[in-house]
PDB file of C-alpha atoms in Angstrom:
ATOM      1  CA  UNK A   1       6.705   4.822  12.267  1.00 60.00           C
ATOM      2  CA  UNK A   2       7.063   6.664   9.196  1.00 70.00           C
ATOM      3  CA  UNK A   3       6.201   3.799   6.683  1.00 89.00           C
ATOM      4  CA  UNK A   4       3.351   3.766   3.794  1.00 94.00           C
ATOM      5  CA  UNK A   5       3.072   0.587   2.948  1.00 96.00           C
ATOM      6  CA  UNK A   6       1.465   0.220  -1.022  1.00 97.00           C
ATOM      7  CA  UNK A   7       0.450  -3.372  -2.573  1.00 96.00           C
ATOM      8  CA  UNK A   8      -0.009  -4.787  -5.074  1.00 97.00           C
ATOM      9  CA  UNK A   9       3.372  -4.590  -6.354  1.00 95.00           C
ATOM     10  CA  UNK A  10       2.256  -5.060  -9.663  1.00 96.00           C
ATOM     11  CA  UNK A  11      -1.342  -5.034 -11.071  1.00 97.00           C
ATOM     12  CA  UNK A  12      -2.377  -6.084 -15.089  1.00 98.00           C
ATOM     13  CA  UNK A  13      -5.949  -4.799 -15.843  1.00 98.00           C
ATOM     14  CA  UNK A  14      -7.958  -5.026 -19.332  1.00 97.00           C
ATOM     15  CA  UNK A  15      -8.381  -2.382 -21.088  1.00 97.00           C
ATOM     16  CA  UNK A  16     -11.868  -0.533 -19.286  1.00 97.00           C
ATOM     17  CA  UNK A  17     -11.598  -2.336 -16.448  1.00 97.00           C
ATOM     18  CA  UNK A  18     -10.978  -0.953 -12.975  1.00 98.00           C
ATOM     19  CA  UNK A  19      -7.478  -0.480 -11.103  1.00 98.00           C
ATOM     20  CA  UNK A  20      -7.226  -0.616  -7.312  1.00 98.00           C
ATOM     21  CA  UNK A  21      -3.678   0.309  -4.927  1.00 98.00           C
ATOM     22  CA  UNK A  22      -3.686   0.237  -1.900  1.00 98.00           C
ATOM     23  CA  UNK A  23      -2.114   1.883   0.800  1.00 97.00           C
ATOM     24  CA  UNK A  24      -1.833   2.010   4.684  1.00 97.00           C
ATOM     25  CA  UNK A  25       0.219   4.031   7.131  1.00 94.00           C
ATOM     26  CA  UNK A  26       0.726   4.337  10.749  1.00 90.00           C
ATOM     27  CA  UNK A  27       1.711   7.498  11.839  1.00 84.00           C
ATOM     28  CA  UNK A  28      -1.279  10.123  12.416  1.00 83.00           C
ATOM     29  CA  UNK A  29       0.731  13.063  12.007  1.00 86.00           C
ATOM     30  CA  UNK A  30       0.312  12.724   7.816  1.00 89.00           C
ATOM     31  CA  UNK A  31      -2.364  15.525   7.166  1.00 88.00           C
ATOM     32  CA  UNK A  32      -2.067  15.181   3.270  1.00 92.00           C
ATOM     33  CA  UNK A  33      -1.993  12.181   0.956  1.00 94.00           C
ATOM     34  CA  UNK A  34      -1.165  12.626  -2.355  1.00 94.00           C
ATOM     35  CA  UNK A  35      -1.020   9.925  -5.505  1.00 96.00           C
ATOM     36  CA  UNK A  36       1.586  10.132  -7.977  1.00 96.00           C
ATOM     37  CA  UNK A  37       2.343   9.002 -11.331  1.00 97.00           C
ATOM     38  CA  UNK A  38       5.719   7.845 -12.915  1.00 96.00           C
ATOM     39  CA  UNK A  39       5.770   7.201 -16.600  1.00 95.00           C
ATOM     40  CA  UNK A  40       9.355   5.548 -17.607  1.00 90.00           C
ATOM     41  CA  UNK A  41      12.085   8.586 -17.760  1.00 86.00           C
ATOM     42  CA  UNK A  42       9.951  11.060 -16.294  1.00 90.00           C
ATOM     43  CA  UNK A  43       9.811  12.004 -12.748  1.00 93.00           C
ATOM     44  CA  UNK A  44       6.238  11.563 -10.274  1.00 95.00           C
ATOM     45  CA  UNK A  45       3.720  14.025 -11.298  1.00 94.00           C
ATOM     46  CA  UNK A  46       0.758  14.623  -8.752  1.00 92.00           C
ATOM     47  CA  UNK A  47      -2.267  13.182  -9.627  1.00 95.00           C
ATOM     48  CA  UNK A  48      -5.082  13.461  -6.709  1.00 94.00           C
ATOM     49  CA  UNK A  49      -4.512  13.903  -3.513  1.00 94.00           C
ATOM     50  CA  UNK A  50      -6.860  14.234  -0.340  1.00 94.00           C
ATOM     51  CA  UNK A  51      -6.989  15.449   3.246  1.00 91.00           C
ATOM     52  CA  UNK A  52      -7.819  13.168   6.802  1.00 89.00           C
ATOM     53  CA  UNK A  53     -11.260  15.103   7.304  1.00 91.00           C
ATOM     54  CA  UNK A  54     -12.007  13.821   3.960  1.00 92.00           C
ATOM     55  CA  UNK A  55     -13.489  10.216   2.601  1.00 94.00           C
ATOM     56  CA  UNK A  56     -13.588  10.295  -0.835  1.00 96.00           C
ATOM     57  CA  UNK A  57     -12.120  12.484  -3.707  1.00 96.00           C
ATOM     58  CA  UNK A  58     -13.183  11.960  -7.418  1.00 96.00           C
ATOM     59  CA  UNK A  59     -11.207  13.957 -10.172  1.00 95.00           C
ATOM     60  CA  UNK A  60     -12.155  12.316 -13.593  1.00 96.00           C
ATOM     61  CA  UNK A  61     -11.738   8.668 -13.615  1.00 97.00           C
ATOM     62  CA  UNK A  62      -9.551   8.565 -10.595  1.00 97.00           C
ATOM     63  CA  UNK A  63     -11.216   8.352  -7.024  1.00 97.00           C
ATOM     64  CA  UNK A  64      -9.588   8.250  -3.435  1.00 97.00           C
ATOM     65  CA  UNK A  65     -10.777   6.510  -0.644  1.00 96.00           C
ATOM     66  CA  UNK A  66      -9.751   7.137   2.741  1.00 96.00           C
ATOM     67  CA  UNK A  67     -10.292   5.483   6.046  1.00 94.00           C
ATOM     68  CA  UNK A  68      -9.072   7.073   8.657  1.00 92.00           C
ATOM     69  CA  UNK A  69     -10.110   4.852  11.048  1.00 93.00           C
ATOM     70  CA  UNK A  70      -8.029   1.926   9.466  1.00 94.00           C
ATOM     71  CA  UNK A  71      -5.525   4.611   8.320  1.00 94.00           C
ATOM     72  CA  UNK A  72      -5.891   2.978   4.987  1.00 96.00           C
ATOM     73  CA  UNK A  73      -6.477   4.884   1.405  1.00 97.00           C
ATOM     74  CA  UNK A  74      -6.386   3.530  -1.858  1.00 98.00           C
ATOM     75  CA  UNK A  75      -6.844   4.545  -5.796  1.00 98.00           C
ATOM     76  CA  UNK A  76      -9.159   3.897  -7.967  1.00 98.00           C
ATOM     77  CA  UNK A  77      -8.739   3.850 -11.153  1.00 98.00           C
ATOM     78  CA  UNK A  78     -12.345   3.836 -13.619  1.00 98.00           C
ATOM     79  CA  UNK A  79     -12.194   2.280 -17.017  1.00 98.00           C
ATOM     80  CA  UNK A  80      -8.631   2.249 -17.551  1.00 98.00           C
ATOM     81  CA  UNK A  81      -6.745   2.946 -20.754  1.00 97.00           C
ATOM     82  CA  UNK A  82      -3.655   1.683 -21.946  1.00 97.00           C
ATOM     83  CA  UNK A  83      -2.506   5.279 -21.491  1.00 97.00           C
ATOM     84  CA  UNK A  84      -2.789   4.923 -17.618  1.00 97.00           C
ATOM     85  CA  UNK A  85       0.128   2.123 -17.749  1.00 98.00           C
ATOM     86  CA  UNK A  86       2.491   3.733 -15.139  1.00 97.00           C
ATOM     87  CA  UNK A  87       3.827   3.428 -12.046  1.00 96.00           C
ATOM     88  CA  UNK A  88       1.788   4.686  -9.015  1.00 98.00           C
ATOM     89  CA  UNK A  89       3.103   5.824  -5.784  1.00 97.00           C
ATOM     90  CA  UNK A  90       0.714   6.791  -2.643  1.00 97.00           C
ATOM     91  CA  UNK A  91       2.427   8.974  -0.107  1.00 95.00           C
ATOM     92  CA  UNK A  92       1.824  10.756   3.126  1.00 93.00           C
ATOM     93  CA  UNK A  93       2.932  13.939   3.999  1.00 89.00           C
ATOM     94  CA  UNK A  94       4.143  14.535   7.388  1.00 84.00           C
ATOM     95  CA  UNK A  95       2.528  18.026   9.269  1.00 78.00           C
ATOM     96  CA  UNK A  96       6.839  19.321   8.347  1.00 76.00           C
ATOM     97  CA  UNK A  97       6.088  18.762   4.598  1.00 76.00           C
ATOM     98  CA  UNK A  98       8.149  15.658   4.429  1.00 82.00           C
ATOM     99  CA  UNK A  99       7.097  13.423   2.054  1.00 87.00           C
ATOM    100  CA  UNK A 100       7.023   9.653   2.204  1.00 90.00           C
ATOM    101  CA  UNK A 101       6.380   7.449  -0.101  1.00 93.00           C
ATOM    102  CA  UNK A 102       4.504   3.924  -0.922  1.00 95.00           C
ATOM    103  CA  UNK A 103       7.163   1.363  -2.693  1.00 94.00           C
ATOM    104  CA  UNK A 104       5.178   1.869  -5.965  1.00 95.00           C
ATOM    105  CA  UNK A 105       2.528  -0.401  -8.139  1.00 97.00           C
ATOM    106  CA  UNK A 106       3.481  -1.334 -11.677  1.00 97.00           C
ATOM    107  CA  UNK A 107       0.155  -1.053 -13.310  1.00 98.00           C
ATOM    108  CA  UNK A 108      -0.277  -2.227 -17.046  1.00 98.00           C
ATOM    109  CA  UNK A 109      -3.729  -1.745 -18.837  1.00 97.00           C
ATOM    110  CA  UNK A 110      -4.149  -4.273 -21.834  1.00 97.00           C
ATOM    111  CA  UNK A 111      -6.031  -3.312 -24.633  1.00 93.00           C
TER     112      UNK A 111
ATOM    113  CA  UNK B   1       5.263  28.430 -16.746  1.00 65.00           C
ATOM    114  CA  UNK B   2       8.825  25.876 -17.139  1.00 80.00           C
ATOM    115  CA  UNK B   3       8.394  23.063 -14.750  1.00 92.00           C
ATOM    116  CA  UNK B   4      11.648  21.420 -12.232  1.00 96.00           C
ATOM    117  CA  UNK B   5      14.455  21.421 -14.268  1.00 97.00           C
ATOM    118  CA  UNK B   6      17.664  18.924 -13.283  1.00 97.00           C
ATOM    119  CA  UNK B   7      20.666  19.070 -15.051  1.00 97.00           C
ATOM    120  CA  UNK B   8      22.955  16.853 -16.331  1.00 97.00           C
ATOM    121  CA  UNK B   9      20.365  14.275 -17.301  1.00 96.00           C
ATOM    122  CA  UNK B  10      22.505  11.820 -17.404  1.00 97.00           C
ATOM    123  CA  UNK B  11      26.193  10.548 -15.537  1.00 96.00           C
ATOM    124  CA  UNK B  12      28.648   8.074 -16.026  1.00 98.00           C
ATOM    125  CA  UNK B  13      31.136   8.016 -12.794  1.00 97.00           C
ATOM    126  CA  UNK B  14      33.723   5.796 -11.218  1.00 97.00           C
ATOM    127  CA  UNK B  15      33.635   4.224  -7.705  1.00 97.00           C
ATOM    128  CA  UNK B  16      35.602   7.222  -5.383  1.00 97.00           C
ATOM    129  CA  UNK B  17      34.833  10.319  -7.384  1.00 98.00           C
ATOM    130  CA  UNK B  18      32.760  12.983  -6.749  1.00 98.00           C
ATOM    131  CA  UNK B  19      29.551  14.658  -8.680  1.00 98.00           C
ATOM    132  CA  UNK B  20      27.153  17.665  -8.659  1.00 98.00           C
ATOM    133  CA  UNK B  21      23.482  17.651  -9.523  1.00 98.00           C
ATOM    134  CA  UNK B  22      22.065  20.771  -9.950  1.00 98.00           C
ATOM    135  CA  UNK B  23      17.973  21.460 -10.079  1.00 98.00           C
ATOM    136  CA  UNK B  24      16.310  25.359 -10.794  1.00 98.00           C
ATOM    137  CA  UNK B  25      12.428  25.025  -9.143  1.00 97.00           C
ATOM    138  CA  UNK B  26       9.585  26.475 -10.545  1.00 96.00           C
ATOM    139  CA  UNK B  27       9.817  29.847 -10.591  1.00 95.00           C
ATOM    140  CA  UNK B  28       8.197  31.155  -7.786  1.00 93.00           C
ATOM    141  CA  UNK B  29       8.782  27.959  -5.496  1.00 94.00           C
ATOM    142  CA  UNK B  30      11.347  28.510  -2.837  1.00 94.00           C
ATOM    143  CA  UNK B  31      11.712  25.180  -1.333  1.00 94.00           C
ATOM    144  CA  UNK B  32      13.696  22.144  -2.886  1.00 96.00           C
ATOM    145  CA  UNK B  33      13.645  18.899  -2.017  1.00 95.00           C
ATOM    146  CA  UNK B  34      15.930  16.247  -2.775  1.00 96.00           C
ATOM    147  CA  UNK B  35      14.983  11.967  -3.454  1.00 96.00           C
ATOM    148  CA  UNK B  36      16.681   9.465  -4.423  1.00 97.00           C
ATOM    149  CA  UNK B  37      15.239   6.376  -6.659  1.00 96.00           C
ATOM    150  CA  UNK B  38      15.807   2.487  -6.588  1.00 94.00           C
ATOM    151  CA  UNK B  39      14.267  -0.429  -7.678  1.00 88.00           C
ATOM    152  CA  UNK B  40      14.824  -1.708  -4.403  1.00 85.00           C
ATOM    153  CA  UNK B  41      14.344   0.902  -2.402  1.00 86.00           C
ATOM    154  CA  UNK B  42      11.692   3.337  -4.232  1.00 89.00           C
ATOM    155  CA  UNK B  43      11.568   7.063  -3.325  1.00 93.00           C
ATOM    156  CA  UNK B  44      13.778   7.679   0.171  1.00 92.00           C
ATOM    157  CA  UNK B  45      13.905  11.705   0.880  1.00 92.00           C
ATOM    158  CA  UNK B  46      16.933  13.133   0.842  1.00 95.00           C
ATOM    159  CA  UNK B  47      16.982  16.928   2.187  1.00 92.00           C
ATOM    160  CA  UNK B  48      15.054  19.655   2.177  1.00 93.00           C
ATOM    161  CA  UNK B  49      16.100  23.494   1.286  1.00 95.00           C
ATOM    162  CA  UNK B  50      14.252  26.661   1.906  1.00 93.00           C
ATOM    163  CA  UNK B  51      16.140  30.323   1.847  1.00 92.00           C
ATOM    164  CA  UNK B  52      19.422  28.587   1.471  1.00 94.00           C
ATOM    165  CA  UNK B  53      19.100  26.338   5.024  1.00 94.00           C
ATOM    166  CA  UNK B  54      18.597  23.168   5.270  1.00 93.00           C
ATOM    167  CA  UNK B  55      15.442  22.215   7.145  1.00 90.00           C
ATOM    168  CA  UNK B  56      14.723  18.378   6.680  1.00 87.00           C
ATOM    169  CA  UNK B  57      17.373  15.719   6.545  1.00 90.00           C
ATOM    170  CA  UNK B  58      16.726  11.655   5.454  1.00 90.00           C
ATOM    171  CA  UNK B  59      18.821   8.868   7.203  1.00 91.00           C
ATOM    172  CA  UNK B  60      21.599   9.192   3.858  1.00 95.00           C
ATOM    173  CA  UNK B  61      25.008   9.244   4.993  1.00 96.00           C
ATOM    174  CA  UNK B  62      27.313  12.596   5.580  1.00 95.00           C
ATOM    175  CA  UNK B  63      28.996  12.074   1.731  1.00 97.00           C
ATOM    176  CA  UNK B  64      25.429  13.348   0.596  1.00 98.00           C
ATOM    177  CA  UNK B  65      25.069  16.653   1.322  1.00 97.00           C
ATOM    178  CA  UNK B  66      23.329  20.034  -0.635  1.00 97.00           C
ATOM    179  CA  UNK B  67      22.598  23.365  -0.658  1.00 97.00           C
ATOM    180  CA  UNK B  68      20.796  26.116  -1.900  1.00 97.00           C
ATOM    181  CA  UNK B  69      21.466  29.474  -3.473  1.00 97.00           C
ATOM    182  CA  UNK B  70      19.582  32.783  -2.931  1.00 96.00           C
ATOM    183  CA  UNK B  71      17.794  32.782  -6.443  1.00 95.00           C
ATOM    184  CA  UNK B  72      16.229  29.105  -5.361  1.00 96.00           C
ATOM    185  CA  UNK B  73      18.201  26.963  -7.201  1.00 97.00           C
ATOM    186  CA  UNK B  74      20.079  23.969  -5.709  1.00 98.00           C
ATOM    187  CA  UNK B  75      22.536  21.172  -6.256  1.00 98.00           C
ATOM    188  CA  UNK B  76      23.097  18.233  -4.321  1.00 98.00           C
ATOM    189  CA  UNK B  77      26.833  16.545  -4.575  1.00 98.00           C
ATOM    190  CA  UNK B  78      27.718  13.235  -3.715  1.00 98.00           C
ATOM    191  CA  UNK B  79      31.346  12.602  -2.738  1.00 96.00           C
ATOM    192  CA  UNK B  80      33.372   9.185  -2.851  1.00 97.00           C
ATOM    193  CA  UNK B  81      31.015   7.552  -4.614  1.00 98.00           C
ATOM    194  CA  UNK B  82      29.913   4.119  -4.637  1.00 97.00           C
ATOM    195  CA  UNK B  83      28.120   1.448  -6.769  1.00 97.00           C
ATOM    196  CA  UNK B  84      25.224   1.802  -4.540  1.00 96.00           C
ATOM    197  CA  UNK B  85      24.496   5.251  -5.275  1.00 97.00           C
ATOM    198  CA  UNK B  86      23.472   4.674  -8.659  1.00 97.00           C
ATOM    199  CA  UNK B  87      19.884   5.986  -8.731  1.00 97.00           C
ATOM    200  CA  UNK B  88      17.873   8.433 -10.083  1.00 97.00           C
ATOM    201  CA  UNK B  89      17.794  11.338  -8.243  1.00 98.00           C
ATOM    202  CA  UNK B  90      14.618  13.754  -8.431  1.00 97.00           C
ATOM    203  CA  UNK B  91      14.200  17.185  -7.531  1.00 97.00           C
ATOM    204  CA  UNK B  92      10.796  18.825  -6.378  1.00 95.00           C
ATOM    205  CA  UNK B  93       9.776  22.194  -5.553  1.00 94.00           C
ATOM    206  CA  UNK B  94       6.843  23.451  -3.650  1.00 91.00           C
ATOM    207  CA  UNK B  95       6.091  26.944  -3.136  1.00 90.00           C
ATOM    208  CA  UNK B  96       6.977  26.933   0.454  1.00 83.00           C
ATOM    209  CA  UNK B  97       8.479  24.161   3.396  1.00 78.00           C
ATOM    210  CA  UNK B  98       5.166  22.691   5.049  1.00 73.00           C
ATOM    211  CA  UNK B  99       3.260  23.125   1.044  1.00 75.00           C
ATOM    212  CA  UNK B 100       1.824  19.650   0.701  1.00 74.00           C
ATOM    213  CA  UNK B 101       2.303  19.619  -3.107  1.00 84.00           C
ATOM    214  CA  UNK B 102       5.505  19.116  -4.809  1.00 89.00           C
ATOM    215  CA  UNK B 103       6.372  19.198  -8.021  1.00 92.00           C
ATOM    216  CA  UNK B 104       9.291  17.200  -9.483  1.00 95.00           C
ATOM    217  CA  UNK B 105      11.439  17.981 -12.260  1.00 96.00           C
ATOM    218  CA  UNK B 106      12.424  14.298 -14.716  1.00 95.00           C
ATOM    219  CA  UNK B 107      15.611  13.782 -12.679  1.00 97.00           C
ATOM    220  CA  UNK B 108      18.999  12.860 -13.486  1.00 97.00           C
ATOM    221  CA  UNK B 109      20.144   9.272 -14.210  1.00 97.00           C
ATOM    222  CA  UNK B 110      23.615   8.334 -12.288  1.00 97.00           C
ATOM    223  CA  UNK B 111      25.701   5.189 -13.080  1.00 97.00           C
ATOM    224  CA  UNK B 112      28.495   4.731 -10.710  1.00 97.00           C
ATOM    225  CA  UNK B 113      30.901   2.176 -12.425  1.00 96.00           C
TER     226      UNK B 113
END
């Protein structure tokens, strides 16, 4: 199975408040999982990503956590800004270098 | 250092004809992959190019096909088109086939009519 599954679909947070996505998968031959950001008319940029071996990466105000037990990983996102209002997209990357993707979370911070 | 470019940025076509999307990587990056965008179906991989072979396919029929030129840069082409294909289709380029981060370029819009 090479499915990520990502929920919520959408997700409305106040302004300093915090943001969580999830995401789980199935296949254990993903050996990368990377986060990505899509603001309208642009395309995904990376924005954290983190290895199996790994539980937790922090860069700024955006943590992953990653059970690889429950082959489950999810995004945090600390005090959110109005400026984070995006699209998100988890993804695994297959030991090849394919990359699959979540279906995306619609997440809008109000100020 | 320019970042994924994709041009056109934009297309208008009709049901049965033919286009060409064209992407230049990073310079540097010699892999390309190709994705196509829906709101119903998110981000499904197309193909994957590295030194002008094809190395990774997605489950897209044999009207989508691409290829890759010895300075990097590809272009994907969609023949007989359908209403279905309208999408966005992205570009991304990683330094090498197996690099786990990809960079994508903003994509070009299509609008089959």
């Amino acid at each position: 199975q090479q499915q990520v599954k990502q929920s919520p679909q959408s997700l409305i947070v106040q302004k300093g408040g915090i943001s969580i996505i999830n995401c789980a998968y199935e296949n254990t031959a993903f050996d990368y999982f990377p986060w990505y950001q899509q603001f309208p008319g642009k395309g995904p940029a990376l924005l954290i990503a983190i290895r199996p071996d790994v539980s937790e990466k922090k860069e700024g105000r955006f943590t992953i956590s990653f059970n690889k037990s429950a082959k489950q990983f999810s995004l945090h996102i600390m005090d959110s800004q109005p400026g984070d209002s995006a699209t998100y997209f988890c993804a695994a990357v297959l030991n090849t270098g394919k990359l699959i993707f979540g279906q995306g979370t619609t997440l809008q911070v109000k100020p | 250092k320019a970042g994924v470019t994709q041009t056109p940025r934009y297309l208008i076509k009709t049901r049965g004809q033919q286009v060409t999307l064209s992407c230049s990587p990073i310079s540097g990056h010699r892999s390309v992959s190709w994705y196509q965008q829906t709101p119903g179906q998110g981000l499904q991989f197309l193909f994957e190019y590295f030194s002008e072979t094809q190395r990774n396919k997605g489950n897209f029929p044999g009207r989508f096909s691409g290829r890759q030129f010895s300075n990097s840069r590809s272009e994907m082409n969609v023949s007989t088109l359908e209403l279905g294909d309208s999408a966005l289709y992205l570009c991304a380029s990683s330094l090498a086939p197996g690099s786990n981060e990809q960079f994508f370029g903003p994509g070009t819009r299509l609008t089959v009519l």
